[in-house]
Coordinates of C-alpha atoms and ligand atoms in Angstrom, one line a residue:
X1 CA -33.0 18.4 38.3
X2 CA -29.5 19.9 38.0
X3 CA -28.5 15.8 39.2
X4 CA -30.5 14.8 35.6
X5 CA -29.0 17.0 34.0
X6 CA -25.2 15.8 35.0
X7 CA -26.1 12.7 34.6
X8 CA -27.0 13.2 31.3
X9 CA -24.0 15.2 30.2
X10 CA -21.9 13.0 31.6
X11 CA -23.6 10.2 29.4
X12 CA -23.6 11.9 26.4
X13 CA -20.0 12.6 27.1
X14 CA -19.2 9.0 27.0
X15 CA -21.1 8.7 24.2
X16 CA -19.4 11.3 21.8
X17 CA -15.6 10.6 23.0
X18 CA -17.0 7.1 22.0
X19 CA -18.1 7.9 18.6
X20 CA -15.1 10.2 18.2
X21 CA -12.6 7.1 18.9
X22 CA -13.8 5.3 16.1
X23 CA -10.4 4.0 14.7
X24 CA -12.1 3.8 10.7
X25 CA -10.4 6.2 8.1
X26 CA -12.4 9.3 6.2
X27 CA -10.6 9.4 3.3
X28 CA -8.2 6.3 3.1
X29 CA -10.3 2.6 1.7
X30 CA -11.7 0.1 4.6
X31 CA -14.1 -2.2 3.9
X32 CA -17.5 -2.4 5.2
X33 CA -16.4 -5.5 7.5
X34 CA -14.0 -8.2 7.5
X35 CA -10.5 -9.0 6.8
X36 CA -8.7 -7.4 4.0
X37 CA -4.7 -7.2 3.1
X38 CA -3.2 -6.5 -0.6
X39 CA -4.4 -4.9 -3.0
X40 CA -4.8 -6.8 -6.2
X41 CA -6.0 -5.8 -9.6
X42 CA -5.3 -2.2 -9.7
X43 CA -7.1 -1.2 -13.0
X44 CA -8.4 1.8 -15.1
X45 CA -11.0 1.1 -17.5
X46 CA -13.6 3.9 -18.4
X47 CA -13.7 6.3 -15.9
X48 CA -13.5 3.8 -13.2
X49 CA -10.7 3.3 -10.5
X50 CA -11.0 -0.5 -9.5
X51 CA -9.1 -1.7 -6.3
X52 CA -9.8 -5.4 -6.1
X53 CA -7.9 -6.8 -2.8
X54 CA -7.5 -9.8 -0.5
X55 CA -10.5 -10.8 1.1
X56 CA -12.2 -13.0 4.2
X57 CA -15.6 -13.1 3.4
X58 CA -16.0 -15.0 6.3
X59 CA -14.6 -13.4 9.2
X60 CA -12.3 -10.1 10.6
X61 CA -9.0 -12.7 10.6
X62 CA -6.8 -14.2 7.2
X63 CA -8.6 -17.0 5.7
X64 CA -10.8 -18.3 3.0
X65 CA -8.9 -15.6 0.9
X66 CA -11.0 -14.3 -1.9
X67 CA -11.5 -11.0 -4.0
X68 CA -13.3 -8.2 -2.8
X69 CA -13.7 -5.0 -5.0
X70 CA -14.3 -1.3 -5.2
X71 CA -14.3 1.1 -7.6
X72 CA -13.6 4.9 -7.6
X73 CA -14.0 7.9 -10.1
X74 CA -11.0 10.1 -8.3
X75 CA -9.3 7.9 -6.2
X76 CA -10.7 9.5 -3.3
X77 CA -14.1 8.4 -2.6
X78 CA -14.8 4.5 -2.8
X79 CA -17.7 2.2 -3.6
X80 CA -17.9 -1.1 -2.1
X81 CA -18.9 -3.9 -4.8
X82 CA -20.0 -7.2 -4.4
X83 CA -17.0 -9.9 -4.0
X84 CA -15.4 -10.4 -7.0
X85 CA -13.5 -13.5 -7.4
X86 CA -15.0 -16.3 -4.5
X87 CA -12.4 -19.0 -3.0
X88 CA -12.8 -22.0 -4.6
X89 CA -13.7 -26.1 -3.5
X90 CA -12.7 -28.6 -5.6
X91 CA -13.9 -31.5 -6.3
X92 CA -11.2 -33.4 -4.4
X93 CA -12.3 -31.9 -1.6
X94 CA -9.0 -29.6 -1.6
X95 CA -9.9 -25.7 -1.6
X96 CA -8.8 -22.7 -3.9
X97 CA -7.9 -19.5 -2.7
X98 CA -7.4 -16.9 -4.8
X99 CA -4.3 -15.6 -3.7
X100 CA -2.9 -12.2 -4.9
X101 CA -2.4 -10.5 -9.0
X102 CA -3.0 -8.5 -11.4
X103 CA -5.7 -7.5 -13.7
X104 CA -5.7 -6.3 -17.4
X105 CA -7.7 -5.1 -19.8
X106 CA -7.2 -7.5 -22.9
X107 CA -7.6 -5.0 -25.6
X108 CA -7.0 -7.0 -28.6
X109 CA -9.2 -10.2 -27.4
X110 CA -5.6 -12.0 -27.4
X111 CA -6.9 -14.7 -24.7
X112 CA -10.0 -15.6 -26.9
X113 CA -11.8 -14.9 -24.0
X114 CA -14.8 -13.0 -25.3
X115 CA -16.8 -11.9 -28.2
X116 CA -14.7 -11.0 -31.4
X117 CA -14.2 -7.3 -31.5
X118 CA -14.8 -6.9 -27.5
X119 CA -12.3 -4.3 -26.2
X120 CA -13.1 -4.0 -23.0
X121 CA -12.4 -7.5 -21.2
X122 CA -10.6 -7.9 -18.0
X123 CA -8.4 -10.6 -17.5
X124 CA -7.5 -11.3 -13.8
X125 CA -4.4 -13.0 -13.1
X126 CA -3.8 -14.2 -9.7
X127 CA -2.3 -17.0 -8.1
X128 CA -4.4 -20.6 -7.3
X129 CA -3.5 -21.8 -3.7
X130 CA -4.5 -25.1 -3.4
X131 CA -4.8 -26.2 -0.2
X132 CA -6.3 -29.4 2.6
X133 CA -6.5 -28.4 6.4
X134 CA -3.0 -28.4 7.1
X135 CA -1.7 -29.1 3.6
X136 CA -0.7 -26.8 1.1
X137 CA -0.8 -28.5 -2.0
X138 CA 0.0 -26.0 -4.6
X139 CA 1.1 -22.5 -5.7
X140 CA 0.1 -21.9 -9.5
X141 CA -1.4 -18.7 -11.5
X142 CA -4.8 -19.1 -13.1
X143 CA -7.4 -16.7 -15.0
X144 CA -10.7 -14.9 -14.9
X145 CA -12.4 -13.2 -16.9
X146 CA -15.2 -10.7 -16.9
X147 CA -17.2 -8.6 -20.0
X148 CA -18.8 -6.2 -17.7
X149 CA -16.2 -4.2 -16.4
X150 CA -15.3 -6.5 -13.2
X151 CA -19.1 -6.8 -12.1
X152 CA -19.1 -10.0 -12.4
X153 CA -16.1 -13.0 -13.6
X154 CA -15.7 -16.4 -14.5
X155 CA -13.2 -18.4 -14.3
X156 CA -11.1 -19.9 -17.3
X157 CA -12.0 -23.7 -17.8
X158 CA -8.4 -24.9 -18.3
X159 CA -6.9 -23.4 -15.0
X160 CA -4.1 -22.9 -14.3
X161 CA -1.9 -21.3 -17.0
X162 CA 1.4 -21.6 -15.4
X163 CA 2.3 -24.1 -12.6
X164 CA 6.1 -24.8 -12.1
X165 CA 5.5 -27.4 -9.7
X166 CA 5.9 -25.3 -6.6
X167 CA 4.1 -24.5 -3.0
X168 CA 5.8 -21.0 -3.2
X169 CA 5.3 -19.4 -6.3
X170 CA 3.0 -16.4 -6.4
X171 CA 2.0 -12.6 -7.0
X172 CA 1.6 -12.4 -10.6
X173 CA 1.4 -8.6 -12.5
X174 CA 1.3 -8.5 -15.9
X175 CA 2.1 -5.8 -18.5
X176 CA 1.7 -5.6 -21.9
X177 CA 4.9 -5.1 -24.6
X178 CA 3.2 -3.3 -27.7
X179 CA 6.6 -3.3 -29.7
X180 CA 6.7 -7.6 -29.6
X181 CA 2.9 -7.8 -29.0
X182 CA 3.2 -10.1 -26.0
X183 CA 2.5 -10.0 -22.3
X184 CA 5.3 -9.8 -19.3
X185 CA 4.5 -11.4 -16.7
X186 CA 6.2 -10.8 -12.6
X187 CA 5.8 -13.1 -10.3
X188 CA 8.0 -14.5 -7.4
X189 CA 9.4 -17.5 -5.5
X190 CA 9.4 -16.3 -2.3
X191 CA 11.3 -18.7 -0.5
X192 CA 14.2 -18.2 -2.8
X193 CA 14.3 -14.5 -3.2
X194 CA 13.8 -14.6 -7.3
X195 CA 11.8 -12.4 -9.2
X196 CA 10.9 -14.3 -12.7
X197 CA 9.8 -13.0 -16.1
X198 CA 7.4 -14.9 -18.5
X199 CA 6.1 -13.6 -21.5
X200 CA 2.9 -14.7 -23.6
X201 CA 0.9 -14.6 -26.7
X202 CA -2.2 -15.1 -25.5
X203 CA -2.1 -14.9 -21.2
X204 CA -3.0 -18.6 -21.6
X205 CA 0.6 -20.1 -22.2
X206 CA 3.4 -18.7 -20.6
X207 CA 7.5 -19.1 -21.2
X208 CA 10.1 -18.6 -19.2
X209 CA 12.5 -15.7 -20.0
X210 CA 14.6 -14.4 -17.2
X211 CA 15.2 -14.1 -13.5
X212 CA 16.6 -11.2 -10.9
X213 CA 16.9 -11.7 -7.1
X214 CA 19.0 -12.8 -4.7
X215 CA 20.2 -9.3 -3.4
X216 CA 18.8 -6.3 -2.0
X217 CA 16.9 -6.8 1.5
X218 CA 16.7 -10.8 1.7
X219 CA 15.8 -10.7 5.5
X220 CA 12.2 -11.7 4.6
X221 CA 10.8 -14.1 1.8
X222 CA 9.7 -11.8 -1.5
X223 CA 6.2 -11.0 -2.3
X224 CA 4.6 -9.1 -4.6
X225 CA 7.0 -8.3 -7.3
X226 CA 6.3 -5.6 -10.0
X227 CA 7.4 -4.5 -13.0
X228 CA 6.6 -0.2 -13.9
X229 CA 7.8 2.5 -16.2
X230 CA 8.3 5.4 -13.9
X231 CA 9.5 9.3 -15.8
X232 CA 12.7 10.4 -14.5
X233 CA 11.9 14.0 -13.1
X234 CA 13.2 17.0 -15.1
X235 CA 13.9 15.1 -18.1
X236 CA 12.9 13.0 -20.8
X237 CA 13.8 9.8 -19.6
X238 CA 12.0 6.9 -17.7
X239 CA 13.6 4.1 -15.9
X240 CA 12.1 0.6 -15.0
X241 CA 11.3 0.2 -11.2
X242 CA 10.9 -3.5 -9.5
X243 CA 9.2 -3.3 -6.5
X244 CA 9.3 -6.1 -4.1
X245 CA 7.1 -6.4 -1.1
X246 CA 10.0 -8.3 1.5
X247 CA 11.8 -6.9 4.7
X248 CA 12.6 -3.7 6.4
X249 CA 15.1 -1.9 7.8
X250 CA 14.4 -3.4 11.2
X251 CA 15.2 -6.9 11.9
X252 CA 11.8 -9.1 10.9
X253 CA 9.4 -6.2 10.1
X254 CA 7.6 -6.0 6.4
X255 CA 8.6 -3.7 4.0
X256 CA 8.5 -2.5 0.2
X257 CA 12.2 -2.4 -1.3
X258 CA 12.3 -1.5 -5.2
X259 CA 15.3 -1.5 -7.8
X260 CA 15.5 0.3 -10.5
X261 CA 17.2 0.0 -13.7
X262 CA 16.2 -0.9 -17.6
X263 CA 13.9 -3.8 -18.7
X264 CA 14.4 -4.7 -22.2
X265 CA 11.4 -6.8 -22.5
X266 CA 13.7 -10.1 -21.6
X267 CA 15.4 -9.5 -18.8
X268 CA 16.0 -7.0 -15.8
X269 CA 19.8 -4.9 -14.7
X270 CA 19.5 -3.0 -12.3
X271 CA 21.7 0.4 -11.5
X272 CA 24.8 0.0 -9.2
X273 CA 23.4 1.3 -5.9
X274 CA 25.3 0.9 -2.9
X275 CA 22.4 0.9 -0.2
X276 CA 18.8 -1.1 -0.3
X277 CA 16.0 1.0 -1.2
X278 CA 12.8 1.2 0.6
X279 CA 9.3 2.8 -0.7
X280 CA 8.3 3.4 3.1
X281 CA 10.5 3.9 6.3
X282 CA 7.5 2.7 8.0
X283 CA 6.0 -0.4 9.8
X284 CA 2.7 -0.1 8.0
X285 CA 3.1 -0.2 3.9
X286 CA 3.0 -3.4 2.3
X287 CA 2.4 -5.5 -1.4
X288 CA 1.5 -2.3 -3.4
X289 CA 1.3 -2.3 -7.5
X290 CA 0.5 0.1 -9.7
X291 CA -2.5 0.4 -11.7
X292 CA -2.7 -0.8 -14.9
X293 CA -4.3 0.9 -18.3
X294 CA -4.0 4.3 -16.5
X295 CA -5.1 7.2 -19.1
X296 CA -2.5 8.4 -21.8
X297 CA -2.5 11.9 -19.8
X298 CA -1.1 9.8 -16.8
X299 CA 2.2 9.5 -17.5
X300 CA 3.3 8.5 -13.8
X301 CA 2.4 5.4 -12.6
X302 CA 0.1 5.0 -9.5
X303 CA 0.0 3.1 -6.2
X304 CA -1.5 1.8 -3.7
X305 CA -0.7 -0.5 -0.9
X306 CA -2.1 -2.0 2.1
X307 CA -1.5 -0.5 5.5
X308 CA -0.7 -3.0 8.2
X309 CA 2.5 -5.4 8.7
X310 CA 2.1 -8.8 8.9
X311 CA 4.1 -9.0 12.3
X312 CA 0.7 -8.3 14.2
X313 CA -1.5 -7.3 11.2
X314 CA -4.4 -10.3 12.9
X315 CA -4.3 -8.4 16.2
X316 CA -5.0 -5.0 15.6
X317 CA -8.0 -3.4 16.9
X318 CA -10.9 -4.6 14.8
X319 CA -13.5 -3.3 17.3
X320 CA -15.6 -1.6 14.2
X321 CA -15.8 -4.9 12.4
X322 CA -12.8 -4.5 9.5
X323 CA -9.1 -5.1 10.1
X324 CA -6.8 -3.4 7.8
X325 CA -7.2 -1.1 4.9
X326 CA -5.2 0.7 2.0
X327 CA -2.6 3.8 1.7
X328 CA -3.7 6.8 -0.4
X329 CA -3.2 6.5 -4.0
X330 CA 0.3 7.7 -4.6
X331 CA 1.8 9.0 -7.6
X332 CA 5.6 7.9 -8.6
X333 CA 8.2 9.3 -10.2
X334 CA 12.0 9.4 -10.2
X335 CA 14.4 12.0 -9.4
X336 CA 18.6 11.7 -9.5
X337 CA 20.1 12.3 -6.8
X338 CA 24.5 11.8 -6.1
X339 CA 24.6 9.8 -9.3
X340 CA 21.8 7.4 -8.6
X341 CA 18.3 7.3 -9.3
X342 CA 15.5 7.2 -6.9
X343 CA 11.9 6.9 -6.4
X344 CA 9.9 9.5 -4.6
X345 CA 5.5 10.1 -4.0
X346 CA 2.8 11.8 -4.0
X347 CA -0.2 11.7 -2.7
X348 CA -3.7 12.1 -4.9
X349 CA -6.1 13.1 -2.3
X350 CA -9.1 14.5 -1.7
X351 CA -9.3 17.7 -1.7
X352 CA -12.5 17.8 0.9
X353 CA -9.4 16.9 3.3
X354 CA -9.7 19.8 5.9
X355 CA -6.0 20.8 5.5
X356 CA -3.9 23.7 7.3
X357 CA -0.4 25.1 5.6
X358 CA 2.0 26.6 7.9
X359 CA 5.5 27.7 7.8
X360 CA 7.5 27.0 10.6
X361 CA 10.8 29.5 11.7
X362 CA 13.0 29.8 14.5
X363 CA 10.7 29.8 18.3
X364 CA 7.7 28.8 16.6
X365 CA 4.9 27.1 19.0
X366 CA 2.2 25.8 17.4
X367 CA -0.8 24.2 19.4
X368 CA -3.6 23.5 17.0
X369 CA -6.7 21.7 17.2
X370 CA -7.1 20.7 13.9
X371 CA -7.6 17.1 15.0
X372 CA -10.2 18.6 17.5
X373 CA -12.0 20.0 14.4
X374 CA -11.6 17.2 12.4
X375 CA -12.2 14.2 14.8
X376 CA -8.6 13.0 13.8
X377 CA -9.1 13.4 9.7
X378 CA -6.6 15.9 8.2
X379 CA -4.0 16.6 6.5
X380 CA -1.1 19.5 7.9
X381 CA 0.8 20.4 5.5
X382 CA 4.4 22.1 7.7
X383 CA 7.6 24.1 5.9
X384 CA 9.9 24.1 8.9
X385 CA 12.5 26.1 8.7
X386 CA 15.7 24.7 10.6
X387 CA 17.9 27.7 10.7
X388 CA 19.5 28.2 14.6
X389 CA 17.4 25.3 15.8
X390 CA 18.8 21.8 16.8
X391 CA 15.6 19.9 15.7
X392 CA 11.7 19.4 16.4
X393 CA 9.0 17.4 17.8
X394 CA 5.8 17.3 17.0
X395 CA 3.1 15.5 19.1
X396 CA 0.1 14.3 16.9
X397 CA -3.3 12.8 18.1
X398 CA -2.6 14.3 21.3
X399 CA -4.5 13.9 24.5
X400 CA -2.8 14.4 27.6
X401 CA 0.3 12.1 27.6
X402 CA -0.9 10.2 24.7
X403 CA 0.4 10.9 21.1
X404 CA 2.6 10.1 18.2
X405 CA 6.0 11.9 17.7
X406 CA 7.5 12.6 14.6
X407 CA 10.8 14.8 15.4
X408 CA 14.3 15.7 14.1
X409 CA 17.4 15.8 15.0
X410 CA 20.0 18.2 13.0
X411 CA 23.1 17.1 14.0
X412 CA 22.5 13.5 13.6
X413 CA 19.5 14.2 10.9
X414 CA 17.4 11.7 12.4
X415 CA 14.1 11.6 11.5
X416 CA 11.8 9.4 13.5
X417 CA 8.3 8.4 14.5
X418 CA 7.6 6.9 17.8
X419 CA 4.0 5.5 18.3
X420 CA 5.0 3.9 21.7
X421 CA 3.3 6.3 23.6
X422 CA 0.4 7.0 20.8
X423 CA -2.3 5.0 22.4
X424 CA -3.2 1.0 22.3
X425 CA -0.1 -1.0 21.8
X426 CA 0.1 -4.2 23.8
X427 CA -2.8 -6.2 21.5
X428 CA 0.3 -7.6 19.8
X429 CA 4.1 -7.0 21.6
X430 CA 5.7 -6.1 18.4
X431 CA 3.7 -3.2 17.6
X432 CA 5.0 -0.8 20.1
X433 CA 8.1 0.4 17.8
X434 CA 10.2 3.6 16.8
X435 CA 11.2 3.8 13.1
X436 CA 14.4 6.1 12.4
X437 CA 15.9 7.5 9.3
X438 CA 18.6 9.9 7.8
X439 CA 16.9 12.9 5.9
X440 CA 19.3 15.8 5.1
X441 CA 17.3 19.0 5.0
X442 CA 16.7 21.0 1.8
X443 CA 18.2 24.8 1.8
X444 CA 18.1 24.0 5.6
X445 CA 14.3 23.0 5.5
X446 CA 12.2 19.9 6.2
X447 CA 8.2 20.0 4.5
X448 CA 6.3 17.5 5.7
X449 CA 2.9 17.1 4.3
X450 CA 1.1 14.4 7.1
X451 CA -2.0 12.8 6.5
X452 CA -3.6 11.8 9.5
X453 CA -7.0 10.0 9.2
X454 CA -8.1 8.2 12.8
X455 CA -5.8 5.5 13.0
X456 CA -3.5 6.1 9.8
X457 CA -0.8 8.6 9.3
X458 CA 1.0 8.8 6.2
X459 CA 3.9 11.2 6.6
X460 CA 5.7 13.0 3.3
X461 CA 8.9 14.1 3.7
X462 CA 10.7 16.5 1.4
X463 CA 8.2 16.3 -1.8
X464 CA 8.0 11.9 -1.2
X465 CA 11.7 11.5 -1.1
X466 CA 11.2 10.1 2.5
X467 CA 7.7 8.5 3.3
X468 CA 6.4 6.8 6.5
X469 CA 2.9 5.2 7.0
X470 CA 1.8 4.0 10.5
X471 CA -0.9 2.9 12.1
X472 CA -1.7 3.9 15.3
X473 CA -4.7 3.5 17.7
X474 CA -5.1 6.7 20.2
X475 CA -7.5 5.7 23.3
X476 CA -9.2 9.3 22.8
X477 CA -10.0 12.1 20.5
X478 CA -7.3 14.0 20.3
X479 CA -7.3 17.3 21.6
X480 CA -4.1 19.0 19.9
X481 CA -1.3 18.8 17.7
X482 CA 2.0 20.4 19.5
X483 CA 4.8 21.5 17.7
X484 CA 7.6 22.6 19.1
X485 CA 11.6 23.5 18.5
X486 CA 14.3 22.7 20.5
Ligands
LIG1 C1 1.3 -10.9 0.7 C2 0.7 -12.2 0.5 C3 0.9 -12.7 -0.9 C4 -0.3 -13.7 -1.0 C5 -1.3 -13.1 -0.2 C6 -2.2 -14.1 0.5 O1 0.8 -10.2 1.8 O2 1.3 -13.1 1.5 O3 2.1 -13.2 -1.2 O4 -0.6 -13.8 -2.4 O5 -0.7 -12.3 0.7 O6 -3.3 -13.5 1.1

């Protein structure tokens, strides 16, 4: 009897450490299966939250790239919709994709898309990759168009709107200029580093009006650009930020870097700045835009990006059927900071998030098992106070010698995160990585308010000045997070 019994509790051992190493997020998007990477369409309309996104109907890797969609009332909890915006095979026998974009809510029926008087139409803008097995044949940016609030879209009969003869020439986001009643479009060539402006009427015929690039962080081809109005904190000004999905600050890794400066409805300057900007510090944040048509009361834009890097984004673990998913929503805004101005965010997040708040001083030792309680879904929320201490480390998603480290160093004020001991690494030899960078403490402090959710952690540092997302893939449910001074 007492031989059954083992037996059994050693079985249903297995079982729950198995179910508890499930590597899907709580609170951050994934979709039900299949491969996803940017998000596209980030739009408000009516209560509604849409994240449409780059889709493989078809299978867990990149290909046959469609749109899928979900929609959200708080930005926390997501429904799964049926795919929006289906590659395409032409009659040629070429096929479609329907690369990344934008979508807007055509207000003023100035596409002559739907009934006169309609207010309510979307208008998605995306770029047409035309393609044959082993041929790309074009890169141009077409429509479609939906009355039903994204359930369901056509697309416009005289497609594309603007083709510039290229194989590289993608990402469009569009915004709307009330004062000349026209529509700006972003959109890149990514082989040659330049983010160009059109403007339109009617979002059927487009003109050229400026171009910006060929600076910054060139160490990757551009990708999608965009244009937002973000409120300078503490005053009554707001600055136009251009955020361009390229390299990072470690040689052939993906990153977001952003500009910021004024936008005159023509053409882009940006401020002098001495150093390149990045949104993220880490491997795992990629091709976010803002939303568009967010409510008056919003005054800071919104984000959202996808969470993997395309360095070994077809070879993470994709046991559970999905590979890849999306950051938080994240909330923008600028502060100044030695004569320049930067970009710093917050996260909008559930507040169902089991969360603990702790101040941190001088011999502190924390060993918590929030990650024990949580099955690896939290968010830890640390003041750490760095007076007579050289530095930290703190050991998430641990389990015996497995874990992530975030510490800091104060006399080189390094901050880093280390996933080379955090679990599975070697599916793709580039994943293994450390990511360092300089944060001076404030009044002597560091506050770090970490998300962790299974196989995600988004780490933000100082109120968003400093933000790292990573992905990481512990082999078991953690037992503890240990933090510790040194
Ligand atoms: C960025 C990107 C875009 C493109 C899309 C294709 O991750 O390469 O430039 O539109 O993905 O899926």
């Amino acid at each position: 009897m007492k031989f059954i019994v083992l037996v059994f509790m050693v079985l249903m051992g297995t079982f729950l450490n198995a179910f508890a190493q499930t590597y899907r997020p709580n609170y951050h998007y994934t979709p039900p299966k299949n491969w996803v990477n940017d998000p596209n369409g980030l739009v408000y309309l009516d209560g509604e939250y849409h994240l449409f996104y780059q889709y493989n109907p078809f299978g867990d890797k990149w290909g046959h790239m469609s749109w899928g969609h979900a929609v959200s009332k708080d930005l926390a909890k997501w429904e799964t919709l049926l795919l929006a915006l289906p590659e395409i095979q032409n009659p040629d026998g070429s096929t479609t994709m329907i690369f990344s974009g934008c979508v807007v809510v055509d207000s003023f029926n100035t596409s002559g898309l739907f009934n006169a008087g309609f207010k309510k139409g979307l208008v998605a803008v995306f770029t047409s990759h035309v393609s044959k097995p082993g041929q790309d044949l074009a890169q141009h940016q077409s429509l479609a168009y939906s009355s039903d609030k994204g359930r369901t879209w056509k697309y416009f009969n005289k497609n594309p709107v603007l083709d510039i003869g290229l194989t590289n020439f993608r990402d469009p986001n569009v915004i709307w200029w009330p004062s000349e009643k026209k529509w700006i479009m972003t959109v890149v060539k990514p082989l040659e580093y330049i983010v160009q402006f059109y403007s339109s009427k009617d979002l059927k015929k487009w003109d050229f009006m400026s171009e910006f690039g060929k600076q910054g962080d060139t160490t990757k081809i551009w990708e999608c650009p965009s244009l937002v109005k973000v409120p300078v904190e503490n005053s009554k000004d707001s600055k136009w930020v251009l955020m361009i999905s390229s390299g990072h600050r470690q040689a052939a890794y993906l990153a977001m870097q952003y500009f910021v400066g004024d936008f005159d409805g023509k053409s882009f300057k940006p401020q002098k700045q001495n150093e390149i900007f990045y949104l993220d510090e880490g491997k795992d944040f990629y091709a976010a835009i803002p939303f568009y048509n967010l409510p008056k009361t919003q005054k800071n834009p919104i984000i959202i990006g996808w969470t993997n890097d395309w360095e070994y984004a077809n070879d993470i673990p994709a046991g559970e059927g999905y590979r890849g998913g999306f950051s938080v929503a994240r909330k923008l805004s600028l502060y100044t900071t030695d004569g320049v101005i930067k970009l710093k965010q917050e996260p909008i997040i559930n507040s169902k998030v089991k969360t603990e708040t702790l101040a941190l001083t001088k011999n502190y030792v924390l060993n918590s098992s929030l990650g024990k309680k949580t099955q690896n879904s939290y968010r830890l929320i640390l003041d750490i106070d760095l007076t007579s201490s050289k530095g930290f480390d703190l050991q998430l998603l641990k389990y015996e010698n497995q874990y992530l480290l975030l510490s800091y160093d104060v006399s080189t004020k390094i901050f880093s995160v280390d996933r080379t001991k955090s679990g599975k690494v070697d599916f793709n030899k580039r994943f293994s990585s450390v990511e360092t960078t300089k944060i001076l403490p404030k009044n002597n402090k560091l506050l770090l308010d970490i998300l962790v959710d299974k196989s995600i952690m988004e780490v933000y540092i100082n109120g968003g000045k400093v933000v790292f997302t990573e992905l990481t893939f512990p082999d078991n449910q953690s037992t503890s997070e240990v933090f510790s001074f040194f």
